[in-house]
Amino acid sequence: MYQKPFANLSFRSQVVAGRAATDAPSNGLVAPIHMATTYTRDESYAYVSDYVYGRSDNLTLRDTEAQIAALEKGHSARLFGSGMAAAAAVVLGFDQPMHVIASSSMYYGLRNWLSGIARFGHTIDFVETTDLIAVGAAIERRPPRLIWIETPSNPLWQVTDIAAVARLAHAADAELAVDSTVATPVFTRPIELGADFVMHSATKYLNGHSDVSAGVIVAARPSELWSRIGMLRAELGAGLSAFDAWLLSRGMRTLDVRVRAQSATAADLARRLVIHPAVASVLYPGLPDHPGHAVACRQMRGGFGGMLSIRMKGGSEAALATAGAVQLWRRATSLGGVESLIEHRASMEGASEACPDDLLRLSVGIEDPDDLYADLDRAFRALGLIAGHFRDPSSDNA
Ligand SMILES: *Cc1c(COP(=O)(O)O)cnc(C)c1O
């Protein structure tokens, strides 16, 4: 079973000490993977453990959930096969038609799914949740049962004040759920700031190695809604597999060192890129002129995360050409892994105010910051973006 770490342990030690269980029969340091999908009864036809059937529950899953709940200072956690499945389970856990208020800047896949929840009888209002007056006005217009925020938000890294929105939500008798994928529990623990639920795409920083798709919801306390979310997961078979839960638990042992290194490198790159002549602006909550900096300083302790975006002076063509010219940065979607990734988000989700087409999203890995900077700088120079002679290389054959 999962070992509760000693009291008063720092987060950094807890990540390691609060690992999933040891292997009882052999006293191995690392827990085994429990693969059984069914559990036997004894002669009196009684179950001898808490487990009945694999679709509903599994020991490896529970151990990894306990590990995450402890890191988020929550009551309990449930793992799903993806971040999307985890988020959807919260919305679908509401058994009456309801109104939702959600951040207008957020992960595009979830924003899309939320835009379609009218088919479940729900209504939704996307609001600039960085603006507390706008949140208050939206609550007045139509009282929500659920407020969903993402902070820092994809791909602009806007910062929403969790404690302030929690107060507004609770005054209106609504639940607050926070997508904390980018902040990670290393820097922000939304439940300590008043959130009712924390969601992660565990595919990203929690696992950290780009080899597991997973999502998790952590609840601040037990509730009827929380039980329905658990039931839904069991009924749909949406729980994470034991093997993936084990990999996730393994990845999380290095969460603290990975995320702190990624954040320090992101901060360093942001400081260097903001004065680079090829770059129009850098979006990173750690920069003093970022509009969310003051709130980020309050609710992100010890770092501002490993994600940043740059907007190119040469527009969309310069952004795409840069993505094509880098060598160390890998051209791929997703984030939070140990390899640094570069992405032209507008190619993925279409250009919009929430995703300008001159923007490159950078997921900083654990490589040497000087190498990461040099690779970008070399690409900018090779493309003539510094001297202002940029030519789109794709037009060379014209
Ligand atoms: C990736 C991501 C999601 C979706 O998670 P999946 O694991 O891909 O389903 C949700 N929110 C944020 C912030 C993400 O980055």
mmCIF file of C-alpha atoms and ligand atoms in Angstrom:
data_model
loop_
_atom_site.group_PDB
_atom_site.id
_atom_site.type_symbol
_atom_site.label_atom_id
_atom_site.label_comp_id
_atom_site.label_asym_id
_atom_site.label_seq_id
_atom_site.Cartn_x
_atom_site.Cartn_y
_atom_site.Cartn_z
ATOM 1 C CA MET A 1 0.000 0.000 0.000
ATOM 2 C CA TYR A 2 0.895 3.608 -0.485
ATOM 3 C CA GLN A 3 3.031 4.930 2.379
ATOM 4 C CA LYS A 4 1.919 8.263 3.772
ATOM 5 C CA PRO A 5 5.079 10.348 4.061
ATOM 6 C CA PHE A 6 6.225 11.601 7.447
ATOM 7 C CA ALA A 7 4.656 14.809 8.686
ATOM 8 C CA ASN A 8 6.373 18.147 7.981
ATOM 9 C CA LEU A 9 8.339 16.848 5.041
ATOM 10 C CA SER A 10 9.162 19.450 2.394
ATOM 11 C CA PHE A 11 7.476 19.002 -0.963
ATOM 12 C CA ARG A 12 10.792 18.075 -2.536
ATOM 13 C CA SER A 13 11.327 15.185 -0.124
ATOM 14 C CA GLN A 14 7.684 14.166 -0.188
ATOM 15 C CA VAL A 15 7.791 13.606 -3.954
ATOM 16 C CA VAL A 16 10.362 10.876 -3.349
ATOM 17 C CA ALA A 17 9.315 9.573 0.087
ATOM 18 C CA GLY A 18 5.629 9.540 -0.836
ATOM 19 C CA ARG A 19 6.196 7.155 -3.692
ATOM 20 C CA ALA A 20 3.882 4.231 -4.324
ATOM 21 C CA ALA A 21 4.240 1.214 -2.103
ATOM 22 C CA THR A 22 7.120 -1.131 -1.660
ATOM 23 C CA ASP A 23 6.749 -4.737 -2.773
ATOM 24 C CA ALA A 24 5.582 -6.529 0.403
ATOM 25 C CA PRO A 25 6.662 -10.150 -0.299
ATOM 26 C CA SER A 26 10.216 -9.289 -1.420
ATOM 27 C CA ASN A 27 10.662 -5.955 0.338
ATOM 28 C CA GLY A 28 11.720 -4.576 -3.037
ATOM 29 C CA LEU A 29 12.130 -0.818 -3.060
ATOM 30 C CA VAL A 30 9.760 -0.411 -5.999
ATOM 31 C CA ALA A 31 6.099 -1.421 -6.048
ATOM 32 C CA PRO A 32 4.969 -4.145 -8.463
ATOM 33 C CA ILE A 33 2.332 -3.531 -11.134
ATOM 34 C CA HIS A 34 -1.014 -5.102 -10.225
ATOM 35 C CA MET A 35 -2.418 -6.406 -13.483
ATOM 36 C CA ALA A 36 -5.367 -8.550 -12.280
ATOM 37 C CA THR A 37 -8.757 -7.660 -13.753
ATOM 38 C CA THR A 38 -10.683 -9.808 -11.268
ATOM 39 C CA TYR A 39 -10.394 -10.833 -7.618
ATOM 40 C CA THR A 40 -11.353 -14.121 -6.006
ATOM 41 C CA ARG A 41 -13.842 -14.673 -3.190
ATOM 42 C CA ASP A 42 -13.206 -16.924 -0.198
ATOM 43 C CA GLU A 43 -15.157 -20.120 0.726
ATOM 44 C CA SER A 44 -17.933 -18.114 2.370
ATOM 45 C CA TYR A 45 -18.234 -16.192 -0.921
ATOM 46 C CA ALA A 46 -16.908 -12.969 0.628
ATOM 47 C CA TYR A 47 -14.306 -10.688 -0.902
ATOM 48 C CA VAL A 48 -11.115 -10.517 1.136
ATOM 49 C CA SER A 49 -9.941 -7.152 -0.182
ATOM 50 C CA ASP A 50 -11.495 -3.867 -1.408
ATOM 51 C CA TYR A 51 -11.211 -5.042 -4.991
ATOM 52 C CA VAL A 52 -13.858 -6.738 -7.156
ATOM 53 C CA TYR A 53 -13.254 -5.956 -10.805
ATOM 54 C CA GLY A 54 -10.558 -4.145 -12.774
ATOM 55 C CA ARG A 55 -12.754 -1.631 -14.578
ATOM 56 C CA SER A 56 -13.766 -0.092 -11.228
ATOM 57 C CA ASP A 57 -10.553 -0.110 -9.276
ATOM 58 C CA ASN A 58 -6.980 -1.329 -9.054
ATOM 59 C CA LEU A 59 -4.286 -1.177 -6.382
ATOM 60 C CA THR A 60 -1.590 0.348 -8.611
ATOM 61 C CA LEU A 61 -4.075 3.037 -9.610
ATOM 62 C CA ARG A 62 -5.030 3.734 -5.989
ATOM 63 C CA ASP A 63 -1.412 4.016 -4.901
ATOM 64 C CA THR A 64 -0.630 6.497 -7.646
ATOM 65 C CA GLU A 65 -3.819 8.439 -6.832
ATOM 66 C CA ALA A 66 -2.815 8.621 -3.161
ATOM 67 C CA GLN A 67 0.596 9.933 -4.223
ATOM 68 C CA ILE A 68 -1.021 12.730 -6.303
ATOM 69 C CA ALA A 69 -3.658 13.597 -3.670
ATOM 70 C CA ALA A 70 -0.855 14.060 -1.120
ATOM 71 C CA LEU A 71 1.115 16.361 -3.450
ATOM 72 C CA GLU A 72 -1.994 18.489 -4.120
ATOM 73 C CA LYS A 73 -3.067 18.467 -0.427
ATOM 74 C CA GLY A 74 -6.418 17.080 -1.532
ATOM 75 C CA HIS A 75 -8.717 14.498 0.018
ATOM 76 C CA SER A 76 -8.452 11.968 -2.805
ATOM 77 C CA ALA A 77 -7.694 11.679 -6.516
ATOM 78 C CA ARG A 78 -8.952 9.693 -9.486
ATOM 79 C CA LEU A 79 -6.882 8.840 -12.520
ATOM 80 C CA PHE A 80 -8.316 8.690 -16.026
ATOM 81 C CA GLY A 81 -7.006 7.630 -19.418
ATOM 82 C CA SER A 82 -6.417 11.273 -20.423
ATOM 83 C CA GLY A 83 -6.735 14.831 -19.191
ATOM 84 C CA MET A 84 -9.764 15.265 -21.459
ATOM 85 C CA ALA A 85 -11.520 12.251 -19.900
ATOM 86 C CA ALA A 86 -10.798 13.618 -16.412
ATOM 87 C CA ALA A 87 -12.175 17.074 -17.257
ATOM 88 C CA ALA A 88 -15.241 15.649 -19.005
ATOM 89 C CA ALA A 89 -16.013 13.472 -15.965
ATOM 90 C CA VAL A 90 -16.325 16.588 -13.776
ATOM 91 C CA VAL A 91 -18.854 18.212 -16.128
ATOM 92 C CA LEU A 92 -20.762 14.963 -16.712
ATOM 93 C CA GLY A 93 -20.838 14.336 -12.950
ATOM 94 C CA PHE A 94 -23.432 17.124 -12.625
ATOM 95 C CA ASP A 95 -26.800 15.356 -12.898
ATOM 96 C CA GLN A 96 -28.924 18.479 -13.505
ATOM 97 C CA PRO A 97 -28.685 20.949 -16.386
ATOM 98 C CA MET A 98 -26.408 23.747 -15.221
ATOM 99 C CA HIS A 99 -24.488 26.818 -16.213
ATOM 100 C CA VAL A 100 -20.674 26.812 -16.498
ATOM 101 C CA ILE A 101 -18.285 29.774 -16.579
ATOM 102 C CA ALA A 102 -14.875 28.976 -18.093
ATOM 103 C CA SER A 103 -11.645 30.837 -18.927
ATOM 104 C CA SER A 104 -11.651 32.182 -22.484
ATOM 105 C CA SER A 105 -7.920 31.404 -22.707
ATOM 106 C CA MET A 106 -7.448 27.685 -22.144
ATOM 107 C CA TYR A 107 -6.289 24.432 -23.705
ATOM 108 C CA TYR A 108 -8.010 24.343 -27.064
ATOM 109 C CA GLY A 109 -9.180 20.711 -26.982
ATOM 110 C CA LEU A 110 -11.064 21.279 -23.753
ATOM 111 C CA ARG A 111 -12.436 24.657 -24.846
ATOM 112 C CA ASN A 112 -13.845 22.939 -27.949
ATOM 113 C CA TRP A 113 -15.429 20.145 -25.948
ATOM 114 C CA LEU A 114 -16.896 22.600 -23.438
ATOM 115 C CA SER A 115 -18.391 24.664 -26.292
ATOM 116 C CA GLY A 116 -20.543 21.631 -27.119
ATOM 117 C CA ILE A 117 -21.967 20.842 -23.666
ATOM 118 C CA ALA A 118 -25.395 22.180 -24.700
ATOM 119 C CA ARG A 119 -26.055 18.608 -25.876
ATOM 120 C CA PHE A 120 -26.059 17.569 -22.206
ATOM 121 C CA GLY A 121 -28.494 20.381 -21.356
ATOM 122 C CA HIS A 122 -25.778 22.650 -19.931
ATOM 123 C CA THR A 123 -24.939 26.229 -20.919
ATOM 124 C CA ILE A 124 -21.493 27.834 -20.952
ATOM 125 C CA ASP A 125 -20.052 31.320 -20.897
ATOM 126 C CA PHE A 126 -16.362 31.850 -21.742
ATOM 127 C CA VAL A 127 -15.031 34.777 -19.735
ATOM 128 C CA GLU A 128 -11.678 36.507 -19.355
ATOM 129 C CA THR A 129 -11.139 35.072 -15.864
ATOM 130 C CA THR A 130 -7.999 37.186 -15.354
ATOM 131 C CA ASP A 131 -10.513 40.035 -14.944
ATOM 132 C CA LEU A 132 -12.321 39.526 -11.620
ATOM 133 C CA ILE A 133 -14.900 42.195 -12.451
ATOM 134 C CA ALA A 134 -15.777 40.284 -15.614
ATOM 135 C CA VAL A 135 -16.102 37.070 -13.570
ATOM 136 C CA GLY A 136 -18.396 38.837 -11.076
ATOM 137 C CA ALA A 137 -20.525 40.256 -13.891
ATOM 138 C CA ALA A 138 -20.819 36.840 -15.562
ATOM 139 C CA ILE A 139 -21.949 35.292 -12.253
ATOM 140 C CA GLU A 140 -24.584 38.064 -11.886
ATOM 141 C CA ARG A 141 -25.836 37.507 -15.431
ATOM 142 C CA ARG A 142 -26.308 33.818 -14.918
ATOM 143 C CA PRO A 143 -25.334 31.980 -11.715
ATOM 144 C CA PRO A 144 -23.082 29.006 -12.516
ATOM 145 C CA ARG A 145 -22.821 25.662 -10.737
ATOM 146 C CA LEU A 146 -19.241 25.237 -11.986
ATOM 147 C CA ILE A 147 -16.403 27.668 -12.718
ATOM 148 C CA TRP A 148 -13.544 26.165 -14.719
ATOM 149 C CA ILE A 149 -10.245 28.025 -14.907
ATOM 150 C CA GLU A 150 -6.847 27.213 -16.385
ATOM 151 C CA THR A 151 -3.813 29.035 -14.998
ATOM 152 C CA PRO A 152 -1.332 29.735 -16.483
ATOM 153 C CA SER A 153 -3.409 29.265 -19.631
ATOM 154 C CA ASN A 154 -2.494 27.842 -23.014
ATOM 155 C CA PRO A 155 -0.825 29.315 -25.046
ATOM 156 C CA LEU A 156 -0.829 32.920 -23.735
ATOM 157 C CA TRP A 157 0.062 31.922 -20.124
ATOM 158 C CA GLN A 158 -2.522 34.262 -18.668
ATOM 159 C CA VAL A 159 -2.793 34.062 -14.898
ATOM 160 C CA THR A 160 -6.110 33.806 -13.054
ATOM 161 C CA ASP A 161 -6.257 34.602 -9.334
ATOM 162 C CA ILE A 162 -7.371 31.246 -7.892
ATOM 163 C CA ALA A 163 -8.126 32.486 -4.357
ATOM 164 C CA ALA A 164 -10.204 35.419 -5.619
ATOM 165 C CA VAL A 165 -12.210 33.304 -8.079
ATOM 166 C CA ALA A 166 -12.742 30.678 -5.347
ATOM 167 C CA ARG A 167 -14.313 33.366 -3.150
ATOM 168 C CA LEU A 168 -16.586 34.524 -5.990
ATOM 169 C CA ALA A 169 -17.538 30.922 -6.838
ATOM 170 C CA HIS A 170 -18.363 29.961 -3.262
ATOM 171 C CA ALA A 171 -20.382 33.135 -2.641
ATOM 172 C CA ALA A 172 -22.506 32.018 -5.635
ATOM 173 C CA ASP A 173 -22.664 28.387 -4.407
ATOM 174 C CA ALA A 174 -20.623 27.172 -7.388
ATOM 175 C CA GLU A 175 -17.743 24.679 -7.501
ATOM 176 C CA LEU A 176 -14.322 25.846 -8.673
ATOM 177 C CA ALA A 177 -12.195 23.483 -10.782
ATOM 178 C CA VAL A 178 -8.648 24.472 -11.741
ATOM 179 C CA ASP A 179 -6.685 22.996 -14.635
ATOM 180 C CA SER A 180 -3.253 23.200 -13.000
ATOM 181 C CA THR A 181 -1.393 21.178 -15.648
ATOM 182 C CA VAL A 182 1.133 23.937 -16.350
ATOM 183 C CA ALA A 183 1.686 25.187 -12.787
ATOM 184 C CA THR A 184 2.102 21.665 -11.323
ATOM 185 C CA PRO A 185 1.876 21.081 -7.534
ATOM 186 C CA VAL A 186 5.553 22.075 -7.342
ATOM 187 C CA PHE A 187 4.554 25.743 -7.724
ATOM 188 C CA THR A 188 0.798 25.985 -7.020
ATOM 189 C CA ARG A 189 -1.598 23.966 -4.876
ATOM 190 C CA PRO A 190 -5.058 25.251 -5.878
ATOM 191 C CA ILE A 191 -6.884 23.375 -3.079
ATOM 192 C CA GLU A 192 -4.893 25.374 -0.501
ATOM 193 C CA LEU A 193 -6.171 28.488 -2.314
ATOM 194 C CA GLY A 194 -9.812 27.406 -2.116
ATOM 195 C CA ALA A 195 -10.384 25.294 -5.255
ATOM 196 C CA ASP A 196 -12.814 22.362 -4.975
ATOM 197 C CA PHE A 197 -11.194 20.296 -7.726
ATOM 198 C CA VAL A 198 -7.775 20.278 -9.364
ATOM 199 C CA MET A 199 -7.304 18.740 -12.781
ATOM 200 C CA HIS A 200 -4.090 17.731 -14.529
ATOM 201 C CA SER A 201 -3.284 16.374 -17.885
ATOM 202 C CA ALA A 202 -0.843 13.942 -16.262
ATOM 203 C CA THR A 203 0.380 13.296 -19.816
ATOM 204 C CA LYS A 204 2.403 16.481 -19.309
ATOM 205 C CA TYR A 205 4.544 17.428 -16.274
ATOM 206 C CA LEU A 206 3.319 14.823 -13.770
ATOM 207 C CA ASN A 207 4.561 11.995 -15.973
ATOM 208 C CA GLY A 208 7.172 14.153 -17.668
ATOM 209 C CA HIS A 209 8.527 11.685 -20.220
ATOM 210 C CA SER A 210 6.046 11.879 -23.134
ATOM 211 C CA ASP A 211 5.189 8.186 -22.837
ATOM 212 C CA VAL A 212 1.901 8.040 -20.882
ATOM 213 C CA SER A 213 -1.519 9.542 -21.667
ATOM 214 C CA ALA A 214 -3.264 10.220 -18.367
ATOM 215 C CA GLY A 215 -5.476 12.671 -16.528
ATOM 216 C CA VAL A 216 -6.331 13.180 -12.887
ATOM 217 C CA ILE A 217 -8.928 14.955 -10.784
ATOM 218 C CA VAL A 218 -8.103 15.736 -7.162
ATOM 219 C CA ALA A 219 -11.031 16.587 -4.871
ATOM 220 C CA ALA A 220 -10.690 18.869 -1.852
ATOM 221 C CA ARG A 221 -13.294 16.815 0.051
ATOM 222 C CA PRO A 222 -15.739 13.956 -0.451
ATOM 223 C CA SER A 223 -19.122 14.935 -1.947
ATOM 224 C CA GLU A 224 -22.009 13.466 -3.911
ATOM 225 C CA LEU A 225 -20.533 14.986 -7.048
ATOM 226 C CA TRP A 226 -17.178 13.330 -6.317
ATOM 227 C CA SER A 227 -18.892 9.935 -5.904
ATOM 228 C CA ARG A 228 -20.710 10.387 -9.237
ATOM 229 C CA ILE A 229 -17.400 11.228 -10.926
ATOM 230 C CA GLY A 230 -15.990 7.960 -9.555
ATOM 231 C CA MET A 231 -19.049 5.981 -10.682
ATOM 232 C CA LEU A 232 -18.856 7.483 -14.138
ATOM 233 C CA ARG A 233 -15.240 6.455 -14.467
ATOM 234 C CA ALA A 234 -16.027 2.874 -13.461
ATOM 235 C CA GLU A 235 -19.078 2.668 -15.750
ATOM 236 C CA LEU A 236 -17.242 4.035 -18.769
ATOM 237 C CA GLY A 237 -14.014 2.147 -18.102
ATOM 238 C CA ALA A 238 -12.279 5.521 -18.331
ATOM 239 C CA GLY A 239 -9.735 4.725 -15.618
ATOM 240 C CA LEU A 240 -6.029 4.678 -16.346
ATOM 241 C CA SER A 241 -4.426 1.270 -16.933
ATOM 242 C CA ALA A 242 -2.312 -0.217 -14.140
ATOM 243 C CA PHE A 243 0.771 -0.216 -16.325
ATOM 244 C CA ASP A 244 0.399 3.478 -17.177
ATOM 245 C CA ALA A 245 -0.309 4.331 -13.525
ATOM 246 C CA TRP A 246 2.948 2.612 -12.568
ATOM 247 C CA LEU A 247 4.886 4.554 -15.223
ATOM 248 C CA LEU A 248 3.265 7.772 -14.005
ATOM 249 C CA SER A 249 4.210 6.992 -10.414
ATOM 250 C CA ARG A 250 7.773 6.406 -11.564
ATOM 251 C CA GLY A 251 7.847 9.662 -13.529
ATOM 252 C CA MET A 252 6.522 11.623 -10.551
ATOM 253 C CA ARG A 253 9.486 10.712 -8.343
ATOM 254 C CA THR A 254 11.553 13.249 -10.293
ATOM 255 C CA LEU A 255 8.731 15.817 -10.563
ATOM 256 C CA ASP A 256 10.321 18.366 -8.264
ATOM 257 C CA VAL A 257 13.811 18.365 -9.803
ATOM 258 C CA ARG A 258 12.482 18.271 -13.373
ATOM 259 C CA VAL A 259 9.963 21.062 -12.985
ATOM 260 C CA ARG A 260 12.319 23.365 -11.076
ATOM 261 C CA ALA A 261 15.006 22.903 -13.733
ATOM 262 C CA GLN A 262 12.502 23.469 -16.561
ATOM 263 C CA SER A 263 11.161 26.585 -14.873
ATOM 264 C CA ALA A 264 14.626 28.052 -14.248
ATOM 265 C CA THR A 265 15.546 27.483 -17.906
ATOM 266 C CA ALA A 266 12.250 28.967 -19.133
ATOM 267 C CA ALA A 267 12.868 32.081 -17.007
ATOM 268 C CA ASP A 268 16.396 32.378 -18.384
ATOM 269 C CA LEU A 269 15.224 31.995 -21.997
ATOM 270 C CA ALA A 270 12.402 34.512 -21.442
ATOM 271 C CA ARG A 271 14.884 37.114 -20.163
ATOM 272 C CA ARG A 272 17.179 36.570 -23.165
ATOM 273 C CA LEU A 273 14.490 36.331 -25.842
ATOM 274 C CA VAL A 274 12.607 39.434 -24.725
ATOM 275 C CA ILE A 275 15.567 41.577 -25.871
ATOM 276 C CA HIS A 276 16.186 39.564 -29.049
ATOM 277 C CA PRO A 277 15.738 41.665 -32.218
ATOM 278 C CA ALA A 278 13.781 38.896 -34.010
ATOM 279 C CA VAL A 279 11.216 38.656 -31.217
ATOM 280 C CA ALA A 280 8.288 41.056 -30.840
ATOM 281 C CA SER A 281 7.244 39.869 -27.373
ATOM 282 C CA VAL A 282 7.661 37.049 -24.891
ATOM 283 C CA LEU A 283 4.687 35.711 -22.958
ATOM 284 C CA TYR A 284 5.872 34.350 -19.609
ATOM 285 C CA PRO A 285 4.316 35.015 -16.180
ATOM 286 C CA GLY A 286 7.798 35.370 -14.671
ATOM 287 C CA LEU A 287 8.538 38.535 -16.653
ATOM 288 C CA PRO A 288 7.815 41.685 -14.601
ATOM 289 C CA ASP A 289 5.788 43.294 -17.411
ATOM 290 C CA HIS A 290 3.540 40.245 -17.922
ATOM 291 C CA PRO A 291 -0.021 41.338 -16.982
ATOM 292 C CA GLY A 292 -0.387 38.371 -14.603
ATOM 293 C CA HIS A 293 3.006 38.780 -12.916
ATOM 294 C CA ALA A 294 1.747 40.169 -9.581
ATOM 295 C CA VAL A 295 -0.871 37.415 -9.181
ATOM 296 C CA ALA A 296 1.665 34.799 -10.324
ATOM 297 C CA CYS A 297 4.098 35.996 -7.625
ATOM 298 C CA ARG A 298 1.379 35.347 -5.016
ATOM 299 C CA GLN A 299 0.099 31.976 -6.183
ATOM 300 C CA MET A 300 3.156 30.414 -7.865
ATOM 301 C CA ARG A 301 5.782 29.742 -5.203
ATOM 302 C CA GLY A 302 9.336 29.100 -6.326
ATOM 303 C CA GLY A 303 8.917 29.431 -10.096
ATOM 304 C CA PHE A 304 6.642 30.406 -12.966
ATOM 305 C CA GLY A 305 6.706 27.137 -14.877
ATOM 306 C CA GLY A 306 8.428 25.730 -17.929
ATOM 307 C CA MET A 307 6.078 27.097 -20.622
ATOM 308 C CA LEU A 308 6.518 30.307 -22.581
ATOM 309 C CA SER A 309 5.499 31.675 -25.959
ATOM 310 C CA ILE A 310 7.254 34.081 -28.279
ATOM 311 C CA ARG A 311 5.596 36.326 -30.846
ATOM 312 C CA MET A 312 7.754 36.927 -33.919
ATOM 313 C CA LYS A 313 8.382 40.320 -35.506
ATOM 314 C CA GLY A 314 8.240 38.619 -38.910
ATOM 315 C CA GLY A 315 4.706 37.321 -38.287
ATOM 316 C CA SER A 316 3.338 33.898 -39.100
ATOM 317 C CA GLU A 317 5.921 33.166 -41.847
ATOM 318 C CA ALA A 318 8.830 33.919 -39.520
ATOM 319 C CA ALA A 319 7.263 31.752 -36.809
ATOM 320 C CA LEU A 320 6.812 28.766 -39.137
ATOM 321 C CA ALA A 321 10.281 29.208 -40.659
ATOM 322 C CA THR A 322 11.848 29.321 -37.169
ATOM 323 C CA ALA A 323 10.053 26.129 -36.180
ATOM 324 C CA GLY A 324 11.433 24.572 -39.358
ATOM 325 C CA ALA A 325 15.018 25.772 -38.786
ATOM 326 C CA VAL A 326 15.673 24.697 -35.184
ATOM 327 C CA GLN A 327 17.571 21.482 -34.509
ATOM 328 C CA LEU A 328 17.597 20.858 -30.760
ATOM 329 C CA TRP A 329 13.970 21.903 -30.194
ATOM 330 C CA ARG A 330 11.640 19.172 -31.466
ATOM 331 C CA ARG A 331 8.679 20.112 -33.660
ATOM 332 C CA ALA A 332 5.792 18.480 -31.798
ATOM 333 C CA THR A 333 2.630 19.243 -29.885
ATOM 334 C CA SER A 334 2.195 18.489 -26.154
ATOM 335 C CA LEU A 335 4.307 19.834 -23.306
ATOM 336 C CA GLY A 336 5.952 19.088 -19.994
ATOM 337 C CA GLY A 337 8.364 16.353 -21.100
ATOM 338 C CA VAL A 338 12.134 16.334 -20.622
ATOM 339 C CA GLU A 339 12.720 17.128 -24.323
ATOM 340 C CA SER A 340 12.153 20.746 -25.389
ATOM 341 C CA LEU A 341 9.326 21.172 -27.893
ATOM 342 C CA ILE A 342 8.456 24.005 -30.267
ATOM 343 C CA GLU A 343 4.994 24.426 -31.723
ATOM 344 C CA HIS A 344 3.224 26.807 -34.063
ATOM 345 C CA ARG A 345 -0.073 26.548 -32.187
ATOM 346 C CA ALA A 346 -2.156 28.351 -34.834
ATOM 347 C CA SER A 347 -1.386 25.508 -37.284
ATOM 348 C CA MET A 348 -3.044 23.188 -34.752
ATOM 349 C CA GLU A 349 -6.023 25.195 -33.538
ATOM 350 C CA GLY A 350 -6.400 27.961 -36.140
ATOM 351 C CA ALA A 351 -5.392 31.579 -35.605
ATOM 352 C CA SER A 352 -7.489 33.627 -33.162
ATOM 353 C CA GLU A 353 -7.159 36.238 -30.469
ATOM 354 C CA ALA A 354 -6.531 33.342 -28.066
ATOM 355 C CA CYS A 355 -3.831 31.987 -30.408
ATOM 356 C CA PRO A 356 -2.094 34.560 -32.658
ATOM 357 C CA ASP A 357 -0.461 33.146 -35.806
ATOM 358 C CA ASP A 358 2.910 34.824 -35.103
ATOM 359 C CA LEU A 359 3.182 32.797 -31.878
ATOM 360 C CA LEU A 360 5.534 29.909 -31.153
ATOM 361 C CA ARG A 361 4.822 27.876 -28.039
ATOM 362 C CA LEU A 362 7.934 26.612 -26.255
ATOM 363 C CA SER A 363 7.841 23.693 -23.827
ATOM 364 C CA VAL A 364 11.202 23.836 -22.096
ATOM 365 C CA GLY A 365 12.859 20.521 -21.295
ATOM 366 C CA ILE A 366 15.886 19.722 -19.171
ATOM 367 C CA GLU A 367 18.617 20.435 -21.736
ATOM 368 C CA ASP A 368 21.307 23.070 -21.159
ATOM 369 C CA PRO A 369 19.701 26.542 -21.366
ATOM 370 C CA ASP A 370 22.655 27.877 -23.405
ATOM 371 C CA ASP A 371 22.145 25.164 -26.045
ATOM 372 C CA LEU A 372 18.417 25.895 -26.225
ATOM 373 C CA TYR A 373 19.026 29.615 -26.647
ATOM 374 C CA ALA A 374 21.826 29.101 -29.177
ATOM 375 C CA ASP A 375 19.600 26.852 -31.299
ATOM 376 C CA LEU A 376 16.874 29.511 -31.514
ATOM 377 C CA ASP A 377 19.369 32.318 -32.099
ATOM 378 C CA ARG A 378 21.097 30.326 -34.860
ATOM 379 C CA ALA A 379 17.722 29.711 -36.535
ATOM 380 C CA PHE A 380 16.813 33.420 -36.342
ATOM 381 C CA ARG A 381 20.179 34.397 -37.872
ATOM 382 C CA ALA A 382 20.095 31.738 -40.598
ATOM 383 C CA LEU A 383 16.673 33.042 -41.628
ATOM 384 C CA GLY A 384 17.853 36.658 -41.718
ATOM 385 C CA LEU A 385 15.375 37.586 -38.989
ATOM 386 C CA ILE A 386 17.901 39.748 -37.184
ATOM 387 C CA ALA A 387 19.040 42.039 -39.943
ATOM 388 C CA GLY A 388 15.449 42.325 -41.092
ATOM 389 C CA HIS A 389 16.121 40.576 -44.443
ATOM 390 C CA PHE A 390 13.796 37.718 -43.734
ATOM 391 C CA ARG A 391 12.736 35.762 -46.818
ATOM 392 C CA ASP A 392 10.336 32.922 -46.553
ATOM 393 C CA PRO A 393 12.509 29.902 -47.512
ATOM 394 C CA SER A 394 9.442 28.126 -48.943
ATOM 395 C CA SER A 395 9.305 30.816 -51.663
ATOM 396 C CA ASP A 396 12.883 30.040 -52.855
ATOM 397 C CA ASN A 397 11.666 27.877 -55.731
ATOM 398 C CA ALA A 398 9.114 30.401 -56.931
HETATM 399 C C1 LIG B 1 -2.875 18.535 -22.768
HETATM 400 C C2 LIG B 1 -3.772 19.348 -21.915
HETATM 401 C C3 LIG B 1 -5.074 18.939 -21.639
HETATM 402 C C4 LIG B 1 -5.647 17.667 -22.216
HETATM 403 O O1 LIG B 1 -5.027 16.556 -21.655
HETATM 404 P P1 LIG B 1 -4.829 15.154 -22.441
HETATM 405 O O2 LIG B 1 -4.043 14.351 -21.488
HETATM 406 O O3 LIG B 1 -4.139 15.458 -23.728
HETATM 407 O O4 LIG B 1 -6.211 14.628 -22.681
HETATM 408 C C5 LIG B 1 -5.841 19.730 -20.798
HETATM 409 N N1 LIG B 1 -5.369 20.881 -20.284
HETATM 410 C C6 LIG B 1 -4.122 21.311 -20.536
HETATM 411 C C7 LIG B 1 -3.642 22.583 -19.926
HETATM 412 C C8 LIG B 1 -3.281 20.566 -21.360
HETATM 413 O O5 LIG B 1 -2.044 21.008 -21.628
#
